[in-house]
Every structure is written in structure tokens, then in C-alpha cells.
Amino acid sequence: MKLLIDTNVILDMVLKRSGYDISMELFRKVRETGAGAYITASSVTDIFYIIRKETHDISRTYVIMENIFQLVSVLSVTEKDIRDAFGQKWKDFEDCVQYMTGKNSNMDYIITVNGKDYADAMLPVMTPAVWIEKAAFIEE
């Protein structure tokens, strides 16, 4: 099972925002079930920028990013992903690029705390809490 993890899930966990404990539990369940967790290359730059902005510490930002890379693999964003996203005309182009990258990379689920951002997605979209609940049935 392959999960595309939205940027906000990573940021919630790293910055200890509301719901960070659920994001932490998500990654524990990913490890337990052997599921694959992925983020897009465009998410890497967004995450880096936001962590750097919040921490004001470049060295700490690199350490945090190294820890993130222990949890996820990075999907390349291709020209096809960009063109496919552009053709969809979503309000949030960034989310559409993530979606098209996930779709074109055969992800099984998109995990996000902002499901409304993926209202037009053809892949199943769920919150970390819902996927954790689903994972409990996978283990049985």
C-alpha cells in the first residue's frame, strides 16, 4: 500500500501543530503495516521553506529534514504531472500537482488534513485518523 502524505501532515507533526499526535501515530502505523509513505519533490521545498521560516535555524532545518527522509520517500514531479495538473484547473494548483504526481505514481491513498482541497480527486482521500483506523483492520 502506497500513501501520498500531504505537506500539512508533515508540518503538523514537525511543528507540533494541532493534530501532531495523530500524524505521529500515522507514521507508527505506516511502519507497523509496511505501507510506503511518500511526499512529492515539490513538498520537500515547501516543507523546508516553512520549517526554516518557523525555526529561524538553518542547521536545525536540515536535521529535521533528514529525520523526515527517514519516514518518507520522495516522488519526482514530472513535466507530465505539471501539465496534467494544469489541465485540471483546480483552485489550488499546488494540491493538484501533488494529486497528479500521486495518481501518475500509482499511489493508493492521499493522506491529508484538508480533504476539501482534494474534492475532485479520483484517488481515495482520507485524514491520518481515518487511515489509522483503516490500518487496524489491515493488521487483523
PDB file of C-alpha atoms in Angstrom:
ATOM      1  CA  MET A   1       0.000   0.000   0.000  1.00  0.00           C
ATOM      2  CA  LYS A   2       1.371   3.391  -1.029  1.00  0.00           C
ATOM      3  CA  LEU A   3       0.358   6.610   0.704  1.00  0.00           C
ATOM      4  CA  LEU A   4       0.931  10.107  -0.616  1.00  0.00           C
ATOM      5  CA  ILE A   5       1.351  12.234   2.504  1.00  0.00           C
ATOM      6  CA  ASP A   6       0.250  15.834   2.086  1.00  0.00           C
ATOM      7  CA  THR A   7       2.574  18.616   3.181  1.00  0.00           C
ATOM      8  CA  ASN A   8       0.264  19.681   6.007  1.00  0.00           C
ATOM      9  CA  VAL A   9       0.506  16.284   7.725  1.00  0.00           C
ATOM     10  CA  ILE A  10       4.297  16.540   7.879  1.00  0.00           C
ATOM     11  CA  LEU A  11       4.179  20.152   9.065  1.00  0.00           C
ATOM     12  CA  ASP A  12       1.635  19.345  11.779  1.00  0.00           C
ATOM     13  CA  MET A  13       3.975  16.697  13.144  1.00  0.00           C
ATOM     14  CA  VAL A  14       7.225  18.650  12.880  1.00  0.00           C
ATOM     15  CA  LEU A  15       5.877  21.974  14.129  1.00  0.00           C
ATOM     16  CA  LYS A  16       3.680  20.308  16.785  1.00  0.00           C
ATOM     17  CA  ARG A  17       0.582  21.974  15.416  1.00  0.00           C
ATOM     18  CA  SER A  18      -2.913  20.818  16.280  1.00  0.00           C
ATOM     19  CA  GLY A  19      -3.179  17.140  15.373  1.00  0.00           C
ATOM     20  CA  TYR A  20       0.544  16.448  15.544  1.00  0.00           C
ATOM     21  CA  ASP A  21      -0.042  13.401  17.760  1.00  0.00           C
ATOM     22  CA  ILE A  22      -2.282  11.870  15.077  1.00  0.00           C
ATOM     23  CA  SER A  23       0.420  12.483  12.463  1.00  0.00           C
ATOM     24  CA  MET A  24       2.960  10.783  14.726  1.00  0.00           C
ATOM     25  CA  GLU A  25       0.592   7.820  15.121  1.00  0.00           C
ATOM     26  CA  LEU A  26       0.144   7.698  11.337  1.00  0.00           C
ATOM     27  CA  PHE A  27       3.863   7.115  10.858  1.00  0.00           C
ATOM     28  CA  ARG A  28       3.920   4.467  13.597  1.00  0.00           C
ATOM     29  CA  LYS A  29       1.109   2.651  11.764  1.00  0.00           C
ATOM     30  CA  VAL A  30       2.878   3.037   8.429  1.00  0.00           C
ATOM     31  CA  ARG A  31       5.924   1.339   9.914  1.00  0.00           C
ATOM     32  CA  GLU A  32       3.843  -1.423  11.569  1.00  0.00           C
ATOM     33  CA  THR A  33       1.881  -2.229   8.405  1.00  0.00           C
ATOM     34  CA  GLY A  34       4.799  -1.911   5.999  1.00  0.00           C
ATOM     35  CA  ALA A  35       2.944   0.672   3.932  1.00  0.00           C
ATOM     36  CA  GLY A  36       5.017   3.055   1.856  1.00  0.00           C
ATOM     37  CA  ALA A  37       4.859   6.759   2.744  1.00  0.00           C
ATOM     38  CA  TYR A  38       5.699   9.267   0.030  1.00  0.00           C
ATOM     39  CA  ILE A  39       5.849  13.015  -0.436  1.00  0.00           C
ATOM     40  CA  THR A  40       6.397  14.903  -3.664  1.00  0.00           C
ATOM     41  CA  ALA A  41       9.593  16.738  -4.526  1.00  0.00           C
ATOM     42  CA  SER A  42       7.592  19.963  -4.539  1.00  0.00           C
ATOM     43  CA  SER A  43       6.510  19.217  -0.955  1.00  0.00           C
ATOM     44  CA  VAL A  44      10.166  18.949   0.058  1.00  0.00           C
ATOM     45  CA  THR A  45      10.846  22.540  -0.965  1.00  0.00           C
ATOM     46  CA  ASP A  46       7.650  23.786   0.685  1.00  0.00           C
ATOM     47  CA  ILE A  47       8.358  21.896   3.922  1.00  0.00           C
ATOM     48  CA  PHE A  48      11.962  23.104   4.020  1.00  0.00           C
ATOM     49  CA  TYR A  49      10.924  26.713   3.471  1.00  0.00           C
ATOM     50  CA  ILE A  50       8.220  26.648   6.158  1.00  0.00           C
ATOM     51  CA  ILE A  51      10.397  24.890   8.755  1.00  0.00           C
ATOM     52  CA  ARG A  52      13.231  27.347   8.116  1.00  0.00           C
ATOM     53  CA  LYS A  53      10.817  30.261   8.423  1.00  0.00           C
ATOM     54  CA  GLU A  54       9.378  28.919  11.705  1.00  0.00           C
ATOM     55  CA  THR A  55      12.645  27.872  13.354  1.00  0.00           C
ATOM     56  CA  HIS A  56      14.955  30.630  12.055  1.00  0.00           C
ATOM     57  CA  ASP A  57      17.680  27.974  12.212  1.00  0.00           C
ATOM     58  CA  ILE A  58      19.111  26.522   9.007  1.00  0.00           C
ATOM     59  CA  SER A  59      21.138  23.810  10.769  1.00  0.00           C
ATOM     60  CA  ARG A  60      18.086  22.624  12.685  1.00  0.00           C
ATOM     61  CA  THR A  61      16.048  22.696   9.468  1.00  0.00           C
ATOM     62  CA  TYR A  62      18.498  20.323   7.786  1.00  0.00           C
ATOM     63  CA  VAL A  63      18.378  17.959  10.781  1.00  0.00           C
ATOM     64  CA  ILE A  64      14.574  17.963  10.743  1.00  0.00           C
ATOM     65  CA  MET A  65      14.541  17.294   7.003  1.00  0.00           C
ATOM     66  CA  GLU A  66      16.951  14.370   7.447  1.00  0.00           C
ATOM     67  CA  ASN A  67      14.526  12.934  10.013  1.00  0.00           C
ATOM     68  CA  ILE A  68      11.620  13.378   7.607  1.00  0.00           C
ATOM     69  CA  PHE A  69      13.565  11.495   4.939  1.00  0.00           C
ATOM     70  CA  GLN A  70      13.775   8.558   7.362  1.00  0.00           C
ATOM     71  CA  LEU A  71       9.953   8.389   7.264  1.00  0.00           C
ATOM     72  CA  VAL A  72       9.134   9.018   3.615  1.00  0.00           C
ATOM     73  CA  SER A  73      10.369   8.506   0.092  1.00  0.00           C
ATOM     74  CA  VAL A  74      10.294  11.374  -2.390  1.00  0.00           C
ATOM     75  CA  LEU A  75       8.374  11.214  -5.665  1.00  0.00           C
ATOM     76  CA  SER A  76       9.741  13.162  -8.600  1.00  0.00           C
ATOM     77  CA  VAL A  77       7.396  15.723 -10.091  1.00  0.00           C
ATOM     78  CA  THR A  78       7.497  15.295 -13.849  1.00  0.00           C
ATOM     79  CA  GLU A  79       6.535  17.537 -16.709  1.00  0.00           C
ATOM     80  CA  LYS A  80       3.545  15.229 -17.267  1.00  0.00           C
ATOM     81  CA  ASP A  81       2.432  15.778 -13.653  1.00  0.00           C
ATOM     82  CA  ILE A  82       2.626  19.554 -14.127  1.00  0.00           C
ATOM     83  CA  ARG A  83       0.781  19.512 -17.455  1.00  0.00           C
ATOM     84  CA  ASP A  84      -1.875  17.123 -16.132  1.00  0.00           C
ATOM     85  CA  ALA A  85      -2.393  19.363 -13.082  1.00  0.00           C
ATOM     86  CA  PHE A  86      -2.584  22.466 -15.233  1.00  0.00           C
ATOM     87  CA  GLY A  87      -5.270  20.836 -17.343  1.00  0.00           C
ATOM     88  CA  GLN A  88      -7.427  20.135 -14.283  1.00  0.00           C
ATOM     89  CA  LYS A  89      -7.861  23.852 -13.466  1.00  0.00           C
ATOM     90  CA  TRP A  90      -8.146  23.284  -9.694  1.00  0.00           C
ATOM     91  CA  LYS A  91      -8.303  26.375  -7.486  1.00  0.00           C
ATOM     92  CA  ASP A  92      -5.196  25.174  -5.618  1.00  0.00           C
ATOM     93  CA  PHE A  93      -2.604  24.326  -8.252  1.00  0.00           C
ATOM     94  CA  GLU A  94      -0.077  23.098  -5.658  1.00  0.00           C
ATOM     95  CA  ASP A  95      -2.516  20.470  -4.359  1.00  0.00           C
ATOM     96  CA  CYS A  96      -3.362  19.446  -7.900  1.00  0.00           C
ATOM     97  CA  VAL A  97       0.337  18.940  -8.699  1.00  0.00           C
ATOM     98  CA  GLN A  98       0.607  16.715  -5.617  1.00  0.00           C
ATOM     99  CA  TYR A  99      -2.521  14.827  -6.652  1.00  0.00           C
ATOM    100  CA  MET A 100      -1.400  14.291 -10.255  1.00  0.00           C
ATOM    101  CA  THR A 101       2.054  13.194  -9.082  1.00  0.00           C
ATOM    102  CA  GLY A 102       0.399  10.689  -6.749  1.00  0.00           C
ATOM    103  CA  LYS A 103      -2.043   9.500  -9.399  1.00  0.00           C
ATOM    104  CA  ASN A 104       0.673   9.132 -12.039  1.00  0.00           C
ATOM    105  CA  SER A 105       2.873   7.308  -9.489  1.00  0.00           C
ATOM    106  CA  ASN A 106       0.115   4.803  -8.637  1.00  0.00           C
ATOM    107  CA  MET A 107      -0.432   5.872  -5.034  1.00  0.00           C
ATOM    108  CA  ASP A 108      -3.290   4.092  -3.270  1.00  0.00           C
ATOM    109  CA  TYR A 109      -4.348   6.931  -0.942  1.00  0.00           C
ATOM    110  CA  ILE A 110      -3.806  10.614  -0.299  1.00  0.00           C
ATOM    111  CA  ILE A 111      -3.448  11.399   3.398  1.00  0.00           C
ATOM    112  CA  THR A 112      -4.296  14.995   4.276  1.00  0.00           C
ATOM    113  CA  VAL A 113      -5.974  17.073   6.953  1.00  0.00           C
ATOM    114  CA  ASN A 114      -7.548  19.228   4.239  1.00  0.00           C
ATOM    115  CA  GLY A 115      -9.731  16.806   2.312  1.00  0.00           C
ATOM    116  CA  LYS A 116     -11.729  19.632   0.754  1.00  0.00           C
ATOM    117  CA  ASP A 117      -8.584  20.605  -1.170  1.00  0.00           C
ATOM    118  CA  TYR A 118      -8.850  17.267  -2.990  1.00  0.00           C
ATOM    119  CA  ALA A 119     -12.597  17.301  -3.696  1.00  0.00           C
ATOM    120  CA  ASP A 120     -12.016  16.472  -7.372  1.00  0.00           C
ATOM    121  CA  ALA A 121      -9.503  13.676  -6.743  1.00  0.00           C
ATOM    122  CA  MET A 122     -10.136  10.223  -8.146  1.00  0.00           C
ATOM    123  CA  LEU A 123      -7.842   8.605  -5.552  1.00  0.00           C
ATOM    124  CA  PRO A 124      -9.237   7.881  -2.082  1.00  0.00           C
ATOM    125  CA  VAL A 125      -8.503  10.825   0.219  1.00  0.00           C
ATOM    126  CA  MET A 126      -8.534  10.437   3.985  1.00  0.00           C
ATOM    127  CA  THR A 127      -7.300  12.065   7.149  1.00  0.00           C
ATOM    128  CA  PRO A 128      -4.497  10.481   9.149  1.00  0.00           C
ATOM    129  CA  ALA A 129      -7.046   9.394  11.798  1.00  0.00           C
ATOM    130  CA  VAL A 130      -9.253   7.636   9.243  1.00  0.00           C
ATOM    131  CA  TRP A 131      -6.279   5.829   7.675  1.00  0.00           C
ATOM    132  CA  ILE A 132      -5.053   4.729  11.121  1.00  0.00           C
ATOM    133  CA  GLU A 133      -8.484   3.243  11.761  1.00  0.00           C
ATOM    134  CA  LYS A 134      -8.418   1.513   8.375  1.00  0.00           C
ATOM    135  CA  ALA A 135      -4.898   0.198   9.066  1.00  0.00           C
ATOM    136  CA  ALA A 136      -6.155  -1.511  12.220  1.00  0.00           C
ATOM    137  CA  PHE A 137      -8.367  -3.706  10.028  1.00  0.00           C
ATOM    138  CA  ILE A 138      -5.488  -4.428   7.646  1.00  0.00           C
ATOM    139  CA  GLU A 139      -3.412  -5.865  10.517  1.00  0.00           C
ATOM    140  CA  GLU A 140      -6.150  -8.242  11.700  1.00  0.00           C
TER     141      GLU A 140
END
